[in-house]
XYZ file of C-alpha atoms in Angstrom:
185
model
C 118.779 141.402 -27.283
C 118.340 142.879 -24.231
C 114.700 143.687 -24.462
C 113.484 139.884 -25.204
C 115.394 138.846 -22.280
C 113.690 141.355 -20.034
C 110.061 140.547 -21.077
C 111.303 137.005 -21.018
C 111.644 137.784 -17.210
C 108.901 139.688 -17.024
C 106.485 137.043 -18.305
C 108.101 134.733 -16.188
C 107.777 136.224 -12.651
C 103.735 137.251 -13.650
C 103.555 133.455 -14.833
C 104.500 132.342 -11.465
C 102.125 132.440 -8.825
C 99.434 130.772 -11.446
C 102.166 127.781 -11.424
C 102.469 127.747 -7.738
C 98.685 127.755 -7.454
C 98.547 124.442 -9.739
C 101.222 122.789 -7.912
C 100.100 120.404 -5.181
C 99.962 121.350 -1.831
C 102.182 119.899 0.771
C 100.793 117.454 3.615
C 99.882 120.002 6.484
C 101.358 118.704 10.064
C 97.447 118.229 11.589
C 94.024 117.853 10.136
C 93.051 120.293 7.165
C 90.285 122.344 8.958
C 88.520 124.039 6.299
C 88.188 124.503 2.267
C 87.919 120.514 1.936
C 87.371 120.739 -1.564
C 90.305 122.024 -2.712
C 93.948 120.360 -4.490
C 95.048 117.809 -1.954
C 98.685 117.092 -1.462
C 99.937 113.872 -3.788
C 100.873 112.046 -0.284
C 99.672 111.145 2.991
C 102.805 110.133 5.267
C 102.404 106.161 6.303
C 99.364 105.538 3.657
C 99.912 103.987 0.456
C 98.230 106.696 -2.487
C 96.286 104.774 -4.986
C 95.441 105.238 -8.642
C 92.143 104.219 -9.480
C 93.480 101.427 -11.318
C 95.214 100.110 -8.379
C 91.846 100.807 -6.197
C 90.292 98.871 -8.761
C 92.247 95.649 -8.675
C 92.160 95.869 -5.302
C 87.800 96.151 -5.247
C 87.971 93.527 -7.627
C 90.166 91.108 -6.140
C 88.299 91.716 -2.827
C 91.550 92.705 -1.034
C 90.688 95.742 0.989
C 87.480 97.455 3.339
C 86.652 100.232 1.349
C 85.513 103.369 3.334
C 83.614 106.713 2.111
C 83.461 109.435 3.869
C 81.521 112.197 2.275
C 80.061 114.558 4.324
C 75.884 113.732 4.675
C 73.774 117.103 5.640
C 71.627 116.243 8.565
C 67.871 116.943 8.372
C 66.967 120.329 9.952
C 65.916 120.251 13.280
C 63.572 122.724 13.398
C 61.075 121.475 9.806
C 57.968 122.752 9.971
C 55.673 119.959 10.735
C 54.524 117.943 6.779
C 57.490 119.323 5.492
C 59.135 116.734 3.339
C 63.147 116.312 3.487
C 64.666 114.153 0.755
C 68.617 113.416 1.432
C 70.730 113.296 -1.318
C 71.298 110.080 -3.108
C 74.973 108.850 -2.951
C 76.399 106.243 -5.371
C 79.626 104.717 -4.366
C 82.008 101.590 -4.718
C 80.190 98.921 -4.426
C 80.804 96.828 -1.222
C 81.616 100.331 0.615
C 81.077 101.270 4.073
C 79.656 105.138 4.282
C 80.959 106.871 7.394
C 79.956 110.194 6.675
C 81.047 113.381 8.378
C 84.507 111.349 9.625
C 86.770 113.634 7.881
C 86.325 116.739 9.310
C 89.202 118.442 10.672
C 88.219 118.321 14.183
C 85.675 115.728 15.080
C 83.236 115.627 18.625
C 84.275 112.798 20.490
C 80.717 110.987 19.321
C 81.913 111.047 15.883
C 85.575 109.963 16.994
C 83.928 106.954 18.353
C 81.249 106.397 15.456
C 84.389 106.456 12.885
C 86.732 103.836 15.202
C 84.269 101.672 15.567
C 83.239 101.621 11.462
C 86.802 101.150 11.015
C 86.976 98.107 13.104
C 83.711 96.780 11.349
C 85.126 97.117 7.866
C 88.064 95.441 8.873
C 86.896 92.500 11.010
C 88.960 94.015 14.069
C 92.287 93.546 11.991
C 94.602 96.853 12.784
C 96.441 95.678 9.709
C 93.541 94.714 7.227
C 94.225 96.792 3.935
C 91.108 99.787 4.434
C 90.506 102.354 1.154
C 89.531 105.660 2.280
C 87.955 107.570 -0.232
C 85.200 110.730 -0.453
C 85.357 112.856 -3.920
C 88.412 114.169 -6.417
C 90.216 117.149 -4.157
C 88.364 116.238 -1.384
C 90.705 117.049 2.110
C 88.000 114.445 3.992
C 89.485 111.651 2.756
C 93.166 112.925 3.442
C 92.039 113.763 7.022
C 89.688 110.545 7.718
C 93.399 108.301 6.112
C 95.567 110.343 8.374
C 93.375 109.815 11.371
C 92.642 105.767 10.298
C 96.951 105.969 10.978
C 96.435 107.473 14.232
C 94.563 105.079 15.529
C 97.676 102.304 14.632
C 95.145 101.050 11.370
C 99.017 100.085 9.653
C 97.918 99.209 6.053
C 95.894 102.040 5.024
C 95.351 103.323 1.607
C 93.970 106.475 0.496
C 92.285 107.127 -2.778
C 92.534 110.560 -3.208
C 90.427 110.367 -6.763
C 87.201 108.849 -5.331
C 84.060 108.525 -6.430
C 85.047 110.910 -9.307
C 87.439 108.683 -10.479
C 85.938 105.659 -10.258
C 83.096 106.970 -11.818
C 84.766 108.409 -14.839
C 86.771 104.871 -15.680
C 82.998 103.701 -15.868
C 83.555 101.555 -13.168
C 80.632 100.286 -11.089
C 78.822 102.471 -8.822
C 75.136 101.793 -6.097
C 73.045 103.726 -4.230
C 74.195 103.725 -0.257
C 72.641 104.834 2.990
C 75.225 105.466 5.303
C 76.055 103.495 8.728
C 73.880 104.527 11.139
C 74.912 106.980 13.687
C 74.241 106.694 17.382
C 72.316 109.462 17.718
C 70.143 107.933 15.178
């Protein structure tokens, strides 16, 4: 009797780090600052989480701003001259605003200002207009872009931690975006 109960307990204490690995992670106090794609926490303090059923009745009723913020790569500065540079296509929610690169752990102060004023854009200058904020499954930039949306007093934010992932394997609706243009653009 003894013996099953020992490799019982064996077996149990090798099983669990893999467990702890597959649980979520808990909401950091600051900005996630690296590894964005990685398991997100289920929460976001002050933000409402949403399914994508929920995001979807909410695109479909036309109740919210909906904001991606996937990273874009910028074109190399330094191309030799003919060289041709093709940016990735990007398919999102339809109606979407793209405000790429806003999710970042720690933004310049150009991109602070970029992302506050695409936020007040999307939602017509209303601090409490219900705003999505979205990038890709396990994707920390939409976390980080939500948390910072509440730091700037945005009140009715939502954060759809799924994304384009989701949304794109209920078969929902997808187009091709360019995102909003940048200042130093």
């Amino acid at each position: 009797m003894r013996r099953p109960l020992a490799a019982a307990f064996v077996a149990a204490l090798l099983a669990a780090p893999v467990l702890a690995q597959q649980q979520e992670p808990f909401e950091p106090e600051g900005y996630r600052a690296d590894n964005y794609r990685a398991l997100v926490p289920a929460t976001l303090a002050g933000a409402r989480v949403l399914t994508t059923i929920e995001a979807e009745a909410i695109w479909r009723a036309k109740r919210g701003a909906f904001i991606d913020v996937l990273p874009r790569p910028p074109k190399p500065k330094n191309l030799p001259e003919g060289t041709v540079w093709r940016d990735a296509p990007r398919r999102n929610i339809p109606g979407s605003t793209w405000l790429p690169d806003t999710g970042y752990g720690n933004l310049p102060p150009a991109t602070e200002d970029y992302f506050q004023r695409g936020l007040a854009r999307a939602s017509g200058g209303d601090k409490a207009a219900l705003v999505v904020i979205y990038c890709l499954a396990d994707c920390w930039m939409s976390w980080n872009a939500a948390k910072r949306a509440l730091a700037y007093g945005y009140s009715n934010i939502a954060w759809y931690p799924d994304g384009t992932d989701g949304w794109e394997r209920a078969k929902l609706p997808t187009e091709e975006v360019q995102p909003e243009p940048r200042p130093e653009q």
